[in-house]
Coordinates of N, CA, C and O in Angstrom, one line a residue:
A1 N 3.0 -3.1 -9.3 CA 4.0 -4.0 -9.2 C 4.7 -3.7 -7.8 O 5.1 -4.6 -7.1
I2 N 4.8 -2.4 -7.4 CA 5.4 -2.2 -6.0 C 4.6 -2.8 -5.0 O 5.1 -3.4 -4.1
K3 N 3.2 -2.7 -5.1 CA 2.4 -3.3 -4.1 C 2.6 -4.8 -4.0 O 2.7 -5.3 -3.0
Y4 N 2.7 -5.5 -5.1 CA 2.9 -6.9 -5.1 C 4.2 -7.3 -4.5 O 4.2 -8.3 -3.7
G5 N 5.2 -6.5 -4.8 CA 6.4 -6.8 -4.1 C 6.4 -6.5 -2.7 O 6.9 -7.3 -1.8
C6 N 5.7 -5.5 -2.2 CA 5.5 -5.2 -0.7 C 4.7 -6.4 -0.1 O 5.1 -6.7 1.0
I7 N 3.6 -6.8 -0.7 CA 2.8 -7.8 0.1 C 3.3 -9.3 0.0 O 3.1 -10.0 1.0
R8 N 4.1 -9.6 -1.0 CA 4.3 -11.0 -1.2 C 5.7 -11.4 -1.8 O 6.1 -12.6 -1.7
D9 N 6.5 -10.5 -2.2 CA 7.7 -10.9 -2.9 C 8.8 -9.9 -2.9 O 8.9 -8.9 -3.6
A10 N 9.7 -10.0 -1.8 CA 10.8 -9.2 -1.6 C 11.7 -9.0 -2.8 O 12.3 -8.0 -3.2
G11 N 11.9 -10.1 -3.5 CA 12.8 -10.2 -4.7 C 12.3 -9.3 -5.8 O 13.0 -8.7 -6.5
L12 N 10.8 -9.4 -5.9 CA 10.3 -8.6 -7.0 C 10.5 -7.1 -6.6 O 10.8 -6.3 -7.4
F13 N 10.2 -6.7 -5.3 CA 10.4 -5.4 -4.9 C 11.8 -4.9 -5.2 O 12.0 -3.8 -5.8
A14 N 12.8 -5.8 -4.8 CA 14.2 -5.4 -5.1 C 14.5 -5.2 -6.5 O 15.2 -4.3 -7.0
Q15 N 13.9 -6.2 -7.4 CA 14.1 -5.9 -8.9 C 13.5 -4.7 -9.3 O 14.2 -4.0 -10.1
I16 N 12.4 -4.3 -8.9 CA 11.7 -3.0 -9.3 C 12.6 -1.8 -8.9 O 12.7 -0.9 -9.6
A17 N 13.0 -1.8 -7.7 CA 13.8 -0.8 -7.0 C 15.1 -0.6 -7.6 O 15.7 0.5 -7.6
A18 N 15.7 -1.7 -8.4 CA 17.0 -1.6 -8.9 C 17.0 -1.2 -10.3 O 18.1 -0.8 -10.8
V19 N 15.9 -0.9 -10.8 CA 15.8 -0.5 -12.3 C 16.4 1.0 -12.4 O 16.2 1.8 -11.6
K20 N 17.3 1.0 -13.5 CA 18.1 2.3 -13.6 C 17.6 3.1 -14.8 O 18.0 4.3 -14.9
S21 N 16.8 2.7 -15.7 CA 16.4 3.3 -16.7 C 15.0 2.8 -17.3 O 14.7 1.7 -17.0
D22 N 14.4 3.6 -18.1 CA 13.2 3.2 -18.8 C 13.4 1.9 -19.7 O 12.6 1.1 -19.8
Q23 N 14.6 2.1 -20.5 CA 15.0 0.8 -21.3 C 15.0 -0.5 -20.4 O 14.6 -1.5 -20.8
E24 N 15.7 -0.4 -19.3 CA 15.9 -1.5 -18.4 C 14.5 -2.0 -17.9 O 14.2 -3.2 -17.9
L25 N 13.7 -1.1 -17.6 CA 12.3 -1.4 -17.1 C 11.5 -2.1 -18.3 O 10.9 -3.2 -18.0
L26 N 11.6 -1.7 -19.5 CA 11.0 -2.3 -20.6 C 11.5 -3.7 -20.8 O 10.7 -4.5 -21.2
E27 N 12.7 -3.9 -20.7 CA 13.4 -5.2 -20.8 C 12.9 -6.1 -19.8 O 12.8 -7.4 -20.0
Q28 N 12.5 -5.7 -18.6 CA 12.1 -6.6 -17.5 C 10.6 -6.6 -17.5 O 10.1 -7.3 -16.6
A29 N 9.9 -5.9 -18.1 CA 8.4 -5.7 -18.0 C 7.6 -6.9 -18.0 O 6.8 -7.2 -17.1
D30 N 7.9 -7.8 -19.0 CA 7.2 -9.1 -19.2 C 7.4 -9.9 -17.8 O 6.3 -10.5 -17.4
S31 N 8.5 -10.0 -17.4 CA 8.7 -10.8 -16.2 C 8.1 -10.2 -15.0 O 7.5 -10.8 -14.2
I32 N 8.2 -8.9 -14.9 CA 7.5 -8.2 -13.7 C 6.1 -8.5 -13.7 O 5.4 -8.8 -12.7
I33 N 5.4 -8.1 -14.9 CA 4.0 -8.4 -15.0 C 3.6 -9.8 -14.7 O 2.7 -10.1 -14.1
E34 N 4.3 -10.7 -15.3 CA 4.1 -12.3 -15.0 C 4.1 -12.5 -13.6 O 3.2 -13.2 -13.0
T35 N 5.1 -12.0 -12.9 CA 5.2 -12.2 -11.4 C 4.0 -11.7 -10.7 O 3.4 -12.4 -9.8
C36 N 3.7 -10.4 -11.1 CA 2.5 -9.9 -10.4 C 1.2 -10.7 -10.6 O 0.4 -10.9 -9.7
C37 N 1.0 -11.0 -11.9 CA -0.2 -11.8 -12.2 C -0.2 -13.2 -11.4 O -1.3 -13.5 -10.8
N38 N 0.9 -13.7 -11.3 CA 1.0 -15.0 -10.5 C 0.8 -14.8 -9.0 O 0.1 -15.6 -8.5
I39 N 1.3 -13.7 -8.5 CA 1.0 -13.5 -7.1 C -0.5 -13.3 -6.9 O -1.1 -13.9 -6.0
K40 N -1.1 -12.4 -7.8 CA -2.6 -12.2 -7.6 C -3.3 -13.5 -7.8 O -4.3 -13.7 -7.0
A41 N -3.0 -14.2 -8.8 CA -3.8 -15.6 -9.2 C -3.6 -16.5 -7.8 O -4.7 -17.1 -7.4
R42 N -2.5 -16.7 -7.3 CA -2.3 -17.6 -6.1 C -3.2 -17.1 -5.0 O -3.9 -17.8 -4.3
I43 N -3.1 -15.7 -4.7 CA -4.0 -15.2 -3.6 C -5.5 -15.4 -3.8 O -6.2 -15.8 -2.9
V44 N -5.9 -15.1 -5.0 CA -7.3 -15.1 -5.4 C -7.8 -16.6 -5.4 O -8.9 -16.9 -4.8
E45 N -7.0 -17.6 -5.9 CA -7.3 -18.9 -5.8 C -7.6 -19.5 -4.4 O -8.5 -20.3 -4.2
K46 N -6.8 -19.0 -3.4 CA -6.9 -19.5 -2.1 C -8.1 -18.8 -1.4 O -8.5 -19.3 -0.3
D47 N -8.6 -17.7 -1.8 CA -9.7 -16.9 -1.2 C -10.5 -16.3 -2.3 O -10.6 -15.0 -2.4
E48 N -11.3 -17.1 -3.0 CA -12.1 -16.6 -4.1 C -13.2 -15.6 -3.5 O -13.5 -14.6 -4.3
F49 N -13.6 -15.6 -2.3 CA -14.7 -14.8 -1.9 C -14.3 -13.7 -0.9 O -15.1 -13.0 -0.3
D50 N -13.0 -13.3 -1.0 CA -12.4 -12.2 -0.3 C -12.8 -12.1 1.2 O -13.2 -11.2 1.7
T51 N -12.6 -13.3 1.8 CA -12.8 -13.3 3.4 C -11.6 -13.5 4.1 O -11.7 -13.5 5.3
G52 N -10.4 -13.6 3.5 CA -9.3 -13.9 4.3 C -7.9 -13.2 3.4 O -7.9 -12.0 3.3
E53 N -7.1 -14.1 3.0 CA -5.9 -13.7 2.4 C -6.0 -12.6 1.2 O -5.2 -11.9 1.0
R54 N -7.1 -12.8 0.5 CA -7.3 -12.0 -0.6 C -7.3 -10.4 -0.2 O -7.0 -9.5 -1.0
M55 N -7.6 -10.2 1.1 CA -7.6 -8.7 1.6 C -6.2 -8.2 1.6 O -6.1 -7.0 1.5
L56 N -5.2 -9.1 1.4 CA -3.9 -8.5 1.3 C -3.7 -7.7 0.0 O -2.9 -6.6 0.0
L57 N -4.5 -7.9 -1.0 CA -4.5 -7.2 -2.3 C -5.0 -5.6 -2.0 O -4.7 -4.8 -2.9
N58 N -5.6 -5.4 -0.8 CA -6.1 -4.1 -0.6 C -4.9 -3.2 0.1 O -5.2 -2.1 0.7
F59 N -3.7 -3.8 0.2 CA -2.5 -3.0 0.8 C -2.6 -1.6 0.1 O -2.5 -1.5 -1.1
G60 N -2.5 -0.6 1.0 CA -2.5 0.9 0.5 C -3.8 1.4 0.2 O -4.0 2.6 0.0
H61 N -4.9 0.6 0.2 CA -6.2 1.1 -0.3 C -6.9 1.8 0.8 O -7.8 2.7 0.5
T62 N -6.8 1.5 2.0 CA -7.8 2.1 3.0 C -7.4 3.6 3.1 O -8.4 4.4 2.9
I63 N -6.3 4.0 3.3 CA -6.0 5.5 3.2 C -5.9 6.0 1.9 O -6.5 7.1 1.5
G64 N -5.6 5.1 0.8 CA -5.5 5.5 -0.6 C -7.0 5.9 -1.1 O -7.1 7.0 -1.7
H65 N -8.0 5.2 -0.7 CA -9.4 5.5 -1.0 C -9.8 6.8 -0.4 O -10.5 7.6 -1.1
A66 N -9.5 6.9 0.8 CA -9.8 8.3 1.5 C -9.2 9.5 0.8 O -9.9 10.4 0.5
V67 N -7.9 9.3 0.3 CA -7.3 10.4 -0.3 C -7.9 10.7 -1.6 O -8.2 11.8 -2.0
E68 N -8.3 9.5 -2.3 CA -8.9 9.6 -3.6 C -10.1 10.4 -3.6 O -10.4 11.2 -4.4
K69 N -11.0 9.9 -2.6 CA -12.3 10.6 -2.4 C -12.1 12.1 -2.0 O -12.8 13.0 -2.7
L70 N -11.2 12.4 -1.1 CA -11.2 13.8 -0.6 C -10.5 14.7 -1.7 O -10.7 15.9 -1.7
M71 N -9.6 14.1 -2.6 CA -9.0 14.8 -3.6 C -10.0 14.9 -4.8 O -9.7 15.5 -5.8
D72 N -11.3 14.5 -4.6 CA -12.3 14.6 -5.6 C -11.8 13.9 -7.0 O -12.1 14.4 -8.1
F73 N -11.1 12.8 -6.7 CA -10.6 11.9 -7.8 C -9.7 12.7 -8.8 O -9.8 12.3 -10.0
Q74 N -9.0 13.7 -8.3 CA -8.1 14.4 -9.2 C -6.9 13.5 -9.4 O -6.1 13.9 -10.4
L75 N -6.5 12.7 -8.5 CA -5.4 11.8 -8.7 C -5.8 10.4 -9.2 O -7.0 10.0 -8.9
L76 N -5.0 9.8 -9.9 CA -5.3 8.4 -10.5 C -5.4 7.4 -9.2 O -4.6 7.6 -8.2
H77 N -6.1 6.3 -9.5 CA -6.3 5.3 -8.4 C -4.9 4.8 -7.9 O -4.6 4.7 -6.7
G78 N -4.1 4.5 -8.8 CA -2.7 3.9 -8.5 C -1.8 4.9 -7.8 O -1.1 4.5 -6.8
Q79 N -2.0 6.2 -8.1 CA -1.3 7.3 -7.4 C -1.8 7.2 -5.8 O -1.0 7.4 -4.8
C80 N -3.1 7.1 -5.6 CA -3.5 7.3 -4.3 C -3.2 6.0 -3.5 O -3.0 6.0 -2.3
V81 N -3.2 4.7 -4.2 CA -2.8 3.5 -3.6 C -1.3 3.7 -3.1 O -0.9 3.3 -2.0
A82 N -0.5 4.3 -4.1 CA 0.8 4.5 -3.6 C 1.0 5.4 -2.4 O 1.9 5.1 -1.4
I83 N 0.2 6.5 -2.2 CA 0.2 7.3 -1.1 C -0.2 6.5 0.1 O 0.4 6.5 1.2
G84 N -1.3 5.6 -0.1 CA -1.8 4.8 1.0 C -0.7 3.7 1.5 O -0.7 3.5 2.6
L85 N 0.0 3.1 0.5 CA 0.9 2.2 0.9 C 2.1 2.8 1.6 O 2.6 2.1 2.6
V86 N 2.5 4.0 1.3 CA 3.5 4.7 2.1 C 3.1 4.9 3.5 O 3.7 4.7 4.5
A87 N 1.8 5.3 3.7 CA 1.3 5.5 5.0 C 1.2 4.2 5.8 O 1.6 4.1 7.0
A88 N 0.9 3.1 5.1 CA 0.8 1.7 5.8 C 2.2 1.2 6.1 O 2.4 0.7 7.1
A89 N 3.1 1.5 5.2 CA 4.6 1.2 5.5 C 5.0 1.9 6.7 O 5.8 1.4 7.6
F90 N 4.7 3.2 6.7 CA 5.1 4.1 8.0 C 4.5 3.5 9.3 O 5.3 3.4 10.2
I91 N 3.2 3.1 9.2 CA 2.6 2.6 10.3 C 3.4 1.2 10.9 O 3.6 1.0 12.0
S92 N 3.7 0.4 9.8 CA 4.5 -0.8 10.1 C 5.8 -0.5 10.6 O 6.2 -1.2 11.6
M93 N 6.5 0.6 10.1 CA 7.8 1.0 10.7 C 7.7 1.4 12.2 O 8.4 1.0 13.0
K94 N 6.6 2.2 12.5 CA 6.4 2.8 13.8 C 6.1 1.5 14.8 O 6.5 1.6 15.9
R95 N 5.5 0.5 14.2 CA 5.3 -0.7 15.1 C 6.6 -1.6 15.2 O 6.5 -2.7 15.9
G96 N 7.5 -1.3 14.5 CA 8.9 -2.0 14.7 C 8.8 -3.2 13.7 O 9.6 -4.1 13.8
L97 N 7.8 -3.3 12.8 CA 7.8 -4.3 11.7 C 8.6 -4.2 10.4 O 8.9 -5.1 9.9
L98 N 8.9 -2.9 10.2 CA 9.7 -2.5 9.2 C 11.0 -1.8 9.7 O 10.7 -0.9 10.6
T99 N 12.2 -1.8 9.0 CA 13.2 -0.9 9.5 C 13.0 0.4 8.8 O 12.2 0.5 7.9
E100 N 13.6 1.3 9.3 CA 13.6 2.7 8.7 C 14.1 2.7 7.2 O 13.5 3.2 6.3
N101 N 15.1 1.9 7.1 CA 15.7 1.7 5.7 C 14.7 1.0 4.7 O 14.5 1.5 3.6
E102 N 13.9 0.0 5.2 CA 12.9 -0.6 4.4 C 11.8 0.5 4.0 O 11.3 0.5 3.0
Y103 N 11.3 1.2 5.1 CA 10.3 2.2 4.8 C 10.8 3.3 3.8 O 10.1 3.6 2.8
Q104 N 12.2 3.7 3.9 CA 12.6 4.6 2.9 C 12.8 4.0 1.6 O 12.5 4.7 0.5
Q105 N 13.1 2.6 1.4 CA 13.1 2.0 0.2 C 11.7 2.0 -0.6 O 11.6 2.1 -1.8
I106 N 10.7 1.8 0.3 CA 9.3 1.8 -0.3 C 9.0 3.3 -0.8 O 8.4 3.4 -1.9
R107 N 9.3 4.3 0.1 CA 9.1 5.7 -0.4 C 9.7 6.0 -1.7 O 9.3 6.5 -2.6
T108 N 11.0 5.6 -1.7 CA 11.9 5.9 -2.9 C 11.5 5.0 -4.0 O 11.5 5.6 -5.3
G109 N 11.0 3.8 -3.9 CA 10.5 3.0 -4.9 C 9.3 3.7 -5.6 O 9.2 3.7 -6.8
C110 N 8.4 4.2 -4.8 CA 7.3 5.0 -5.4 C 7.6 6.2 -6.2 O 7.3 6.4 -7.2
E111 N 8.6 6.9 -5.5 CA 9.1 8.1 -6.2 C 9.8 7.9 -7.6 O 9.8 8.6 -8.5
L112 N 10.5 6.8 -7.5 CA 11.3 6.4 -8.7 C 10.4 6.2 -9.9 O 10.8 6.4 -11.0
Y113 N 9.2 5.7 -9.6 CA 8.1 5.5 -10.8 C 7.2 6.6 -10.8 O 6.1 6.5 -11.5
H114 N 7.6 7.8 -10.3 CA 6.8 9.0 -10.3 C 5.3 9.0 -9.7 O 4.5 9.4 -10.1
L115 N 5.4 8.1 -8.6 CA 4.1 7.9 -7.9 C 4.4 8.7 -6.6 O 5.4 8.8 -6.1
P116 N 3.3 9.5 -6.3 CA 3.4 10.5 -5.1 C 3.5 9.6 -3.9 O 2.9 8.6 -3.6
A117 N 4.4 10.1 -2.9 CA 4.5 9.5 -1.6 C 3.8 10.4 -0.6 O 3.7 10.1 0.6
H118 N 3.3 11.6 -1.1 CA 2.5 12.5 -0.1 C 1.5 13.2 -1.0 O 1.6 13.3 -2.2
V119 N 0.7 14.0 -0.3 CA -0.3 14.8 -1.0 C -0.6 16.1 0.0 O -0.2 16.0 1.2
N120 N -0.9 17.1 -0.6 CA -1.1 18.4 0.0 C -2.5 18.8 0.1 O -3.2 18.4 -0.8
G121 N -2.9 19.6 1.1 CA -4.1 20.3 1.1 C -5.3 19.5 1.7 O -6.4 19.9 1.6
L122 N -5.0 18.5 2.5 CA -6.0 17.7 3.1 C -5.9 17.7 4.6 O -4.8 17.8 5.2
D123 N -7.0 17.7 5.2 CA -7.2 17.8 6.7 C -7.0 16.3 7.2 O -7.8 15.4 6.8
P124 N -6.1 16.1 8.1 CA -5.9 14.7 8.6 C -7.1 14.0 9.3 O -7.3 13.0 9.0
Q125 N -8.0 14.9 9.9 CA -9.1 14.3 10.6 C -10.1 13.9 9.5 O -10.8 12.9 9.8
K126 N -10.2 14.6 8.4 CA -11.1 14.3 7.4 C -10.7 13.0 6.6 O -11.5 12.2 6.2
V127 N -9.3 12.8 6.5 CA -8.8 11.6 5.9 C -9.2 10.5 6.9 O -9.6 9.4 6.5
L128 N -8.9 10.6 8.2 CA -9.3 9.6 9.1 C -10.7 9.2 9.0 O -11.1 8.0 9.0
A129 N -11.6 10.1 9.1 CA -13.0 9.9 8.9 C -13.5 9.2 7.7 O -14.2 8.3 7.7
A130 N -12.8 9.6 6.5 CA -13.0 8.8 5.3 C -12.7 7.4 5.4 O -13.3 6.5 4.7
T131 N -11.6 7.0 6.1 CA -11.1 5.6 6.2 C -12.2 4.9 6.8 O -12.3 3.6 6.7
K132 N -13.1 5.5 7.8 CA -14.1 4.7 8.5 C -15.3 4.3 7.7 O -16.1 3.5 7.9
K133 N -15.4 4.9 6.4 CA -16.4 4.5 5.5 C -15.8 3.5 4.5 O -16.6 3.1 3.5
D134 N -14.6 3.0 4.7 CA -14.0 2.0 3.7 C -14.7 0.7 3.8 O -15.2 0.3 4.9
K135 N -14.8 -0.1 2.7 CA -15.4 -1.4 2.7 C -14.7 -2.3 3.6 O -15.2 -3.5 3.9
K136 N -13.5 -2.0 4.0 CA -12.7 -3.0 4.9 C -13.1 -2.9 6.3 O -12.5 -3.5 7.1
M137 N -14.1 -2.1 6.7 CA -14.5 -2.0 8.0 C -15.4 -3.1 8.3 O -16.2 -3.6 7.5
E138 N -15.3 -3.7 9.5 CA -16.0 -4.8 10.0 C -16.4 -4.7 11.4 O -15.5 -4.8 12.3
Q139 N -17.7 -4.4 11.6 CA -18.2 -4.2 13.0 C -17.4 -3.0 13.8 O -17.0 -3.3 14.9
G140 N -17.2 -2.0 13.0 CA -16.5 -0.8 13.6 C -15.0 -1.0 13.8 O -14.3 -0.1 14.2
T141 N -14.4 -2.2 13.2 CA -13.0 -2.4 13.2 C -12.5 -2.4 11.8 O -13.1 -3.1 10.9
I142 N -11.4 -1.8 11.6 CA -10.8 -1.7 10.2 C -9.9 -2.9 10.0 O -9.1 -3.3 11.0
K143 N -9.9 -3.5 8.9 CA -9.0 -4.7 8.5 C -7.8 -3.9 7.7 O -8.1 -3.7 6.6
F144 N -6.8 -3.6 8.4 CA -5.7 -2.9 7.8 C -4.6 -3.9 7.4 O -4.3 -4.8 8.1
I145 N -3.9 -3.6 6.2 CA -2.9 -4.4 5.8 C -1.6 -3.8 6.3 O -1.2 -2.6 5.9
L146 N -0.7 -4.6 7.0 CA 0.6 -4.1 7.5 C 1.7 -5.1 6.8 O 1.3 -6.0 6.3
M147 N 2.9 -4.6 7.1 CA 4.0 -5.5 6.6 C 4.9 -5.8 7.7 O 5.2 -5.0 8.6
N148 N 5.4 -7.0 7.7 CA 6.5 -7.5 8.6 C 7.6 -7.8 7.9 O 8.1 -8.9 7.8
G149 N 8.2 -6.7 7.3 CA 9.3 -6.8 6.3 C 8.7 -6.7 4.9 O 7.6 -7.1 4.7
I150 N 9.5 -6.3 4.0 CA 9.0 -6.2 2.6 C 8.9 -7.6 2.2 O 9.6 -8.5 2.2
G151 N 7.6 -7.8 1.5 CA 7.3 -9.1 0.9 C 6.5 -10.0 2.0 O 6.1 -11.0 1.6
K152 N 6.3 -9.4 3.1 CA 5.5 -10.2 4.1 C 4.4 -9.3 4.7 O 4.6 -8.7 5.8
S153 N 3.2 -9.4 4.2 CA 2.2 -8.6 4.6 C 1.1 -9.5 5.4 O 1.2 -10.7 5.3
F154 N 0.3 -8.8 6.2 CA -0.7 -9.5 7.0 C -1.9 -8.6 7.2 O -1.7 -7.4 7.2
I155 N -2.9 -9.2 7.6 CA -4.2 -8.5 8.0 C -4.1 -8.1 9.5 O -3.8 -9.1 10.2
D156 N -4.3 -7.0 9.9 CA -4.4 -6.5 11.3 C -5.7 -5.8 11.6 O -6.1 -4.9 10.8
R157 N -6.2 -6.2 12.7 CA -7.5 -5.6 13.2 C -7.3 -4.7 14.3 O -8.3 -4.3 15.0
T158 N -6.0 -4.4 14.7 CA -5.9 -3.6 16.0 C -5.3 -2.2 15.6 O -4.9 -1.5 16.7
V159 N -5.2 -1.8 14.4 CA -4.6 -0.4 14.2 C -5.6 0.6 14.7 O -6.7 0.5 14.5
T160 N -4.9 1.5 15.6 CA -5.8 2.4 16.2 C -5.9 3.7 15.4 O -5.1 4.0 14.4
D161 N -6.8 4.6 15.8 CA -7.0 5.9 15.2 C -5.7 6.7 15.2 O -5.4 7.4 14.3
E162 N -5.0 6.5 16.4 CA -3.8 7.3 16.5 C -2.7 6.9 15.6 O -2.0 7.6 15.0
E163 N -2.6 5.5 15.3 CA -1.7 4.9 14.4 C -2.1 5.4 12.9 O -1.2 5.9 12.1
L164 N -3.3 5.3 12.6 CA -3.9 5.8 11.3 C -3.5 7.3 11.2 O -3.0 7.6 10.1
L165 N -3.8 8.2 12.1 CA -3.4 9.5 12.0 C -1.8 9.8 11.9 O -1.5 10.7 11.1
S166 N -1.0 8.9 12.5 CA 0.5 9.1 12.3 C 0.8 8.8 10.8 O 1.6 9.5 10.2
G167 N 0.2 7.7 10.3 CA 0.4 7.5 8.8 C -0.1 8.6 7.9 O 0.5 8.8 7.0
I168 N -1.2 9.0 8.3 CA -1.8 10.1 7.5 C -0.9 11.4 7.6 O -0.7 12.0 6.5
Q169 N -0.5 11.7 8.8 CA 0.3 12.9 9.0 C 1.6 12.7 8.1 O 2.1 13.7 7.5
E170 N 2.1 11.5 8.0 CA 3.3 11.2 7.3 C 3.2 11.6 5.8 O 4.1 12.1 5.2
I171 N 2.0 11.3 5.3 CA 1.8 11.4 3.8 C 1.3 12.8 3.5 O 1.1 13.2 2.4
L172 N 0.9 13.6 4.5 CA 0.4 15.1 4.3 C 1.6 16.1 4.4 O 1.3 17.2 4.5
Q173 N 2.8 15.5 4.4 CA 4.0 16.5 4.6 C 4.0 17.4 3.3 O 3.8 17.1 2.2

């Protein structure tokens, strides 16, 4: 749900981030799940064969998959995606596309739901190398999902290794 708020719906993200208790979350669960399903359905309908907008659903996955593999699948997929989306949000912030406050909201949103925002014990160069084996590589260029504000994601093909390393360093704290 955090991912869907980040990629397409700032209101959903705000709703999720404002939850104060498990009871409140349960009361809103149907609405949150329905919103997430609608976002995914609209994206998939527009891009049935994963050649364009559907790639937005991979937000957090490039670095997340690298972490997942290097941690020998000791973390759940969703935990690794959360780590990856924090890294992607950090890169977006460094590019001036997210404010520091928005970046912190994303980190805090993950932590609020007991999702890790960082991982220990990995070599940043190995994480970077693992990103190069991701399915989102196209002719040596990575298709990376960045954000231009919460709820406004886009596909970027210009993320450099230095930027990836900065995001990786951020999640290896």
